[in-house]
Amino acid sequence: MTAAGGRLAHCEPAARLLRWLESGAAERAPAVMIVAAHPDDEVLGAGAQLPRLSELTIVHTTDGAPRDRRDANAAGFASWEAYASARRGELAAALRLAGVSVAAARTLGLADQSASFHLVELTATLAAIVEERRPEVVITHPYEGGHPDHDATAF
């Protein structure tokens, strides 16, 4: 399945998004879904563009809080629940700063560092969200053999 010029036809929405970002055009941006492992990964990957995306869905596969509490305690929180809540609050604040509705973001609620143990569930849930939202472009992590949540999300 190829398009003119030998490009794959299913890559055209991504190419259109890149052209739109480059041109600063006034027309509607393609519908974009960002699938990120943790609250804050979407900002690192696409933060400057978030305010420009009018049809945006952000899905976090984890809540960003490991259950062993080391990260929570190191950040000054007594529990992983308090740490997860703070990360959700930071996400909401960042989205508001960017002019993005907090309703654009949802979490699948897996524990940080556990996504790789839930690949079947993760795949089915993400497929259902894609079916519901119908994004033209999905942006996610590359598979790098590094952080297990990033790689599971890429999967």
PDB file of C-alpha atoms in Angstrom:
ATOM      1  CA  MET A   1       0.000   0.000   0.000  1.00  0.00           C
ATOM      2  CA  THR A   2       1.865   3.043  -1.225  1.00  0.00           C
ATOM      3  CA  ALA A   3       0.961   6.582  -2.071  1.00  0.00           C
ATOM      4  CA  ALA A   4       2.400   8.814  -4.752  1.00  0.00           C
ATOM      5  CA  GLY A   5       6.131   9.137  -4.505  1.00  0.00           C
ATOM      6  CA  GLY A   6       6.510   5.720  -2.859  1.00  0.00           C
ATOM      7  CA  ARG A   7       5.493   6.860   0.628  1.00  0.00           C
ATOM      8  CA  LEU A   8       3.301   4.547   2.626  1.00  0.00           C
ATOM      9  CA  ALA A   9      -0.316   5.746   2.507  1.00  0.00           C
ATOM     10  CA  HIS A  10      -0.777   5.240   6.252  1.00  0.00           C
ATOM     11  CA  CYS A  11       2.061   7.735   6.872  1.00  0.00           C
ATOM     12  CA  GLU A  12       0.217  10.598   5.157  1.00  0.00           C
ATOM     13  CA  PRO A  13      -1.539  11.841   8.339  1.00  0.00           C
ATOM     14  CA  ALA A  14       1.828  12.069  10.110  1.00  0.00           C
ATOM     15  CA  ALA A  15       3.333  13.874   7.128  1.00  0.00           C
ATOM     16  CA  ARG A  16       0.360  16.264   7.148  1.00  0.00           C
ATOM     17  CA  LEU A  17       0.905  16.922  10.875  1.00  0.00           C
ATOM     18  CA  LEU A  18       4.578  17.705  10.281  1.00  0.00           C
ATOM     19  CA  ARG A  19       3.737  20.050   7.399  1.00  0.00           C
ATOM     20  CA  TRP A  20       1.096  21.733   9.570  1.00  0.00           C
ATOM     21  CA  LEU A  21       3.529  22.193  12.470  1.00  0.00           C
ATOM     22  CA  GLU A  22       6.190  23.578  10.165  1.00  0.00           C
ATOM     23  CA  SER A  23       3.905  26.013   8.362  1.00  0.00           C
ATOM     24  CA  GLY A  24       2.025  27.400  11.357  1.00  0.00           C
ATOM     25  CA  ALA A  25      -1.075  27.162   9.185  1.00  0.00           C
ATOM     26  CA  ALA A  26      -4.401  28.372  10.494  1.00  0.00           C
ATOM     27  CA  GLU A  27      -6.338  25.314   9.332  1.00  0.00           C
ATOM     28  CA  ARG A  28      -7.268  22.558  11.754  1.00  0.00           C
ATOM     29  CA  ALA A  29      -4.453  20.321  12.919  1.00  0.00           C
ATOM     30  CA  PRO A  30      -4.884  16.584  12.521  1.00  0.00           C
ATOM     31  CA  ALA A  31      -6.438  14.833  15.534  1.00  0.00           C
ATOM     32  CA  VAL A  32      -3.516  13.690  17.678  1.00  0.00           C
ATOM     33  CA  MET A  33      -3.277  11.121  20.458  1.00  0.00           C
ATOM     34  CA  ILE A  34      -0.159  11.113  22.608  1.00  0.00           C
ATOM     35  CA  VAL A  35       0.382   7.837  24.430  1.00  0.00           C
ATOM     36  CA  ALA A  36       2.994   8.275  27.146  1.00  0.00           C
ATOM     37  CA  ALA A  37       4.178   6.045  29.940  1.00  0.00           C
ATOM     38  CA  HIS A  38       4.173   8.646  32.739  1.00  0.00           C
ATOM     39  CA  PRO A  39       2.658  12.018  33.503  1.00  0.00           C
ATOM     40  CA  ASP A  40       5.386  14.374  32.211  1.00  0.00           C
ATOM     41  CA  ASP A  41       6.502  12.309  29.218  1.00  0.00           C
ATOM     42  CA  GLU A  42       4.044  14.091  26.901  1.00  0.00           C
ATOM     43  CA  VAL A  43       5.609  17.420  27.834  1.00  0.00           C
ATOM     44  CA  LEU A  44       9.124  16.215  27.105  1.00  0.00           C
ATOM     45  CA  GLY A  45       8.074  14.833  23.728  1.00  0.00           C
ATOM     46  CA  ALA A  46       5.635  17.448  22.464  1.00  0.00           C
ATOM     47  CA  GLY A  47       5.217  20.133  25.116  1.00  0.00           C
ATOM     48  CA  ALA A  48       5.727  23.192  22.955  1.00  0.00           C
ATOM     49  CA  GLN A  49       3.153  21.949  20.447  1.00  0.00           C
ATOM     50  CA  LEU A  50       0.387  21.021  22.919  1.00  0.00           C
ATOM     51  CA  PRO A  51      -1.363  24.424  22.812  1.00  0.00           C
ATOM     52  CA  ARG A  52      -1.558  24.215  19.011  1.00  0.00           C
ATOM     53  CA  LEU A  53      -3.315  20.844  18.908  1.00  0.00           C
ATOM     54  CA  SER A  54      -7.058  21.424  19.001  1.00  0.00           C
ATOM     55  CA  GLU A  55      -8.068  17.748  18.850  1.00  0.00           C
ATOM     56  CA  LEU A  56      -5.729  16.248  21.419  1.00  0.00           C
ATOM     57  CA  THR A  57      -6.020  13.141  23.533  1.00  0.00           C
ATOM     58  CA  ILE A  58      -3.285  12.258  26.026  1.00  0.00           C
ATOM     59  CA  VAL A  59      -3.168   8.765  27.498  1.00  0.00           C
ATOM     60  CA  HIS A  60      -0.749   7.813  30.263  1.00  0.00           C
ATOM     61  CA  THR A  61      -0.272   4.097  30.696  1.00  0.00           C
ATOM     62  CA  THR A  62       0.936   4.453  34.299  1.00  0.00           C
ATOM     63  CA  ASP A  63       0.200   6.766  37.202  1.00  0.00           C
ATOM     64  CA  GLY A  64       3.916   7.589  37.542  1.00  0.00           C
ATOM     65  CA  ALA A  65       4.234   6.168  41.061  1.00  0.00           C
ATOM     66  CA  PRO A  66       6.224   2.990  41.744  1.00  0.00           C
ATOM     67  CA  ARG A  67       4.659   0.890  44.485  1.00  0.00           C
ATOM     68  CA  ASP A  68       7.908   0.334  46.409  1.00  0.00           C
ATOM     69  CA  ARG A  69       7.675   3.947  47.729  1.00  0.00           C
ATOM     70  CA  ARG A  70      11.385   4.740  47.268  1.00  0.00           C
ATOM     71  CA  ASP A  71      10.650   7.406  44.638  1.00  0.00           C
ATOM     72  CA  ALA A  72       7.710   8.706  46.667  1.00  0.00           C
ATOM     73  CA  ASN A  73       9.790   8.951  49.837  1.00  0.00           C
ATOM     74  CA  ALA A  74      12.715  10.549  47.968  1.00  0.00           C
ATOM     75  CA  ALA A  75      10.297  13.203  46.656  1.00  0.00           C
ATOM     76  CA  GLY A  76       8.981  13.847  50.171  1.00  0.00           C
ATOM     77  CA  PHE A  77       5.749  11.829  50.041  1.00  0.00           C
ATOM     78  CA  ALA A  78       4.690   9.289  52.663  1.00  0.00           C
ATOM     79  CA  SER A  79       2.904   6.983  50.219  1.00  0.00           C
ATOM     80  CA  TRP A  80       2.815   6.032  46.575  1.00  0.00           C
ATOM     81  CA  GLU A  81      -0.816   7.225  46.489  1.00  0.00           C
ATOM     82  CA  ALA A  82       0.198  10.726  47.578  1.00  0.00           C
ATOM     83  CA  TYR A  83       3.002  10.710  45.004  1.00  0.00           C
ATOM     84  CA  ALA A  84       0.619   9.603  42.219  1.00  0.00           C
ATOM     85  CA  SER A  85      -1.846  12.319  43.256  1.00  0.00           C
ATOM     86  CA  ALA A  86       0.880  14.960  43.169  1.00  0.00           C
ATOM     87  CA  ARG A  87       1.960  13.827  39.689  1.00  0.00           C
ATOM     88  CA  ARG A  88      -1.647  14.104  38.464  1.00  0.00           C
ATOM     89  CA  GLY A  89      -1.789  17.587  39.969  1.00  0.00           C
ATOM     90  CA  GLU A  90       1.449  18.595  38.258  1.00  0.00           C
ATOM     91  CA  LEU A  91       0.066  17.302  34.960  1.00  0.00           C
ATOM     92  CA  ALA A  92      -3.137  19.299  35.392  1.00  0.00           C
ATOM     93  CA  ALA A  93      -1.146  22.449  36.172  1.00  0.00           C
ATOM     94  CA  ALA A  94       1.112  21.958  33.138  1.00  0.00           C
ATOM     95  CA  LEU A  95      -1.871  21.389  30.850  1.00  0.00           C
ATOM     96  CA  ARG A  96      -3.614  24.499  32.164  1.00  0.00           C
ATOM     97  CA  LEU A  97      -0.427  26.500  31.546  1.00  0.00           C
ATOM     98  CA  ALA A  98      -0.413  25.207  27.978  1.00  0.00           C
ATOM     99  CA  GLY A  99      -4.078  26.067  27.514  1.00  0.00           C
ATOM    100  CA  VAL A 100      -5.053  22.414  27.179  1.00  0.00           C
ATOM    101  CA  SER A 101      -8.145  21.058  28.883  1.00  0.00           C
ATOM    102  CA  VAL A 102      -7.349  18.666  31.715  1.00  0.00           C
ATOM    103  CA  ALA A 103     -10.152  16.511  30.270  1.00  0.00           C
ATOM    104  CA  ALA A 104      -7.878  15.788  27.285  1.00  0.00           C
ATOM    105  CA  ALA A 105      -5.733  13.547  29.517  1.00  0.00           C
ATOM    106  CA  ARG A 106      -6.561  10.177  30.971  1.00  0.00           C
ATOM    107  CA  THR A 107      -4.573   7.514  32.752  1.00  0.00           C
ATOM    108  CA  LEU A 108      -4.808   3.766  32.513  1.00  0.00           C
ATOM    109  CA  GLY A 109      -3.608   3.688  36.128  1.00  0.00           C
ATOM    110  CA  LEU A 110      -0.970   0.989  35.938  1.00  0.00           C
ATOM    111  CA  ALA A 111       1.737   1.210  38.568  1.00  0.00           C
ATOM    112  CA  ASP A 112       4.948   2.882  37.444  1.00  0.00           C
ATOM    113  CA  GLN A 113       7.464   0.222  36.369  1.00  0.00           C
ATOM    114  CA  SER A 114       4.732  -2.405  35.836  1.00  0.00           C
ATOM    115  CA  ALA A 115       3.422  -1.740  32.308  1.00  0.00           C
ATOM    116  CA  SER A 116       5.556  -4.528  30.820  1.00  0.00           C
ATOM    117  CA  PHE A 117       3.582  -7.042  32.931  1.00  0.00           C
ATOM    118  CA  HIS A 118       0.279  -5.902  31.377  1.00  0.00           C
ATOM    119  CA  LEU A 119       0.963  -5.925  27.628  1.00  0.00           C
ATOM    120  CA  VAL A 120      -2.224  -7.739  26.578  1.00  0.00           C
ATOM    121  CA  GLU A 121      -4.465  -5.563  28.755  1.00  0.00           C
ATOM    122  CA  LEU A 122      -2.566  -2.439  27.714  1.00  0.00           C
ATOM    123  CA  THR A 123      -2.907  -3.267  24.016  1.00  0.00           C
ATOM    124  CA  ALA A 124      -6.636  -3.994  24.249  1.00  0.00           C
ATOM    125  CA  THR A 125      -7.337  -0.844  26.253  1.00  0.00           C
ATOM    126  CA  LEU A 126      -5.328   1.381  23.919  1.00  0.00           C
ATOM    127  CA  ALA A 127      -7.013  -0.183  20.882  1.00  0.00           C
ATOM    128  CA  ALA A 128     -10.410   0.643  22.390  1.00  0.00           C
ATOM    129  CA  ILE A 129      -9.367   4.251  23.055  1.00  0.00           C
ATOM    130  CA  VAL A 130      -8.071   4.611  19.494  1.00  0.00           C
ATOM    131  CA  GLU A 131     -11.368   3.208  18.208  1.00  0.00           C
ATOM    132  CA  GLU A 132     -13.309   5.662  20.394  1.00  0.00           C
ATOM    133  CA  ARG A 133     -11.234   8.794  19.699  1.00  0.00           C
ATOM    134  CA  ARG A 134     -10.224   8.056  16.079  1.00  0.00           C
ATOM    135  CA  PRO A 135      -6.962  10.038  16.073  1.00  0.00           C
ATOM    136  CA  GLU A 136      -5.305  10.654  12.741  1.00  0.00           C
ATOM    137  CA  VAL A 137      -1.848  10.488  14.319  1.00  0.00           C
ATOM    138  CA  VAL A 138      -0.591   8.633  17.400  1.00  0.00           C
ATOM    139  CA  ILE A 139       2.654   9.808  18.997  1.00  0.00           C
ATOM    140  CA  THR A 140       4.382   7.577  21.520  1.00  0.00           C
ATOM    141  CA  HIS A 141       7.752   6.449  22.815  1.00  0.00           C
ATOM    142  CA  PRO A 142      10.261   4.665  20.599  1.00  0.00           C
ATOM    143  CA  TYR A 143      11.208   1.156  21.656  1.00  0.00           C
ATOM    144  CA  GLU A 144      14.765   1.521  22.959  1.00  0.00           C
ATOM    145  CA  GLY A 145      15.352  -1.375  25.320  1.00  0.00           C
ATOM    146  CA  GLY A 146      15.543   1.106  28.190  1.00  0.00           C
ATOM    147  CA  HIS A 147      12.821   2.032  30.660  1.00  0.00           C
ATOM    148  CA  PRO A 148      10.341  -0.868  30.870  1.00  0.00           C
ATOM    149  CA  ASP A 149       7.291   1.432  30.926  1.00  0.00           C
ATOM    150  CA  HIS A 150       8.476   3.348  27.859  1.00  0.00           C
ATOM    151  CA  ASP A 151       9.127   0.129  25.962  1.00  0.00           C
ATOM    152  CA  ALA A 152       5.801  -1.430  27.020  1.00  0.00           C
ATOM    153  CA  THR A 153       4.013   1.731  25.899  1.00  0.00           C
ATOM    154  CA  ALA A 154       5.839   1.612  22.560  1.00  0.00           C
ATOM    155  CA  PHE A 155       4.741  -2.015  22.193  1.00  0.00           C
TER     156      PHE A 155
END
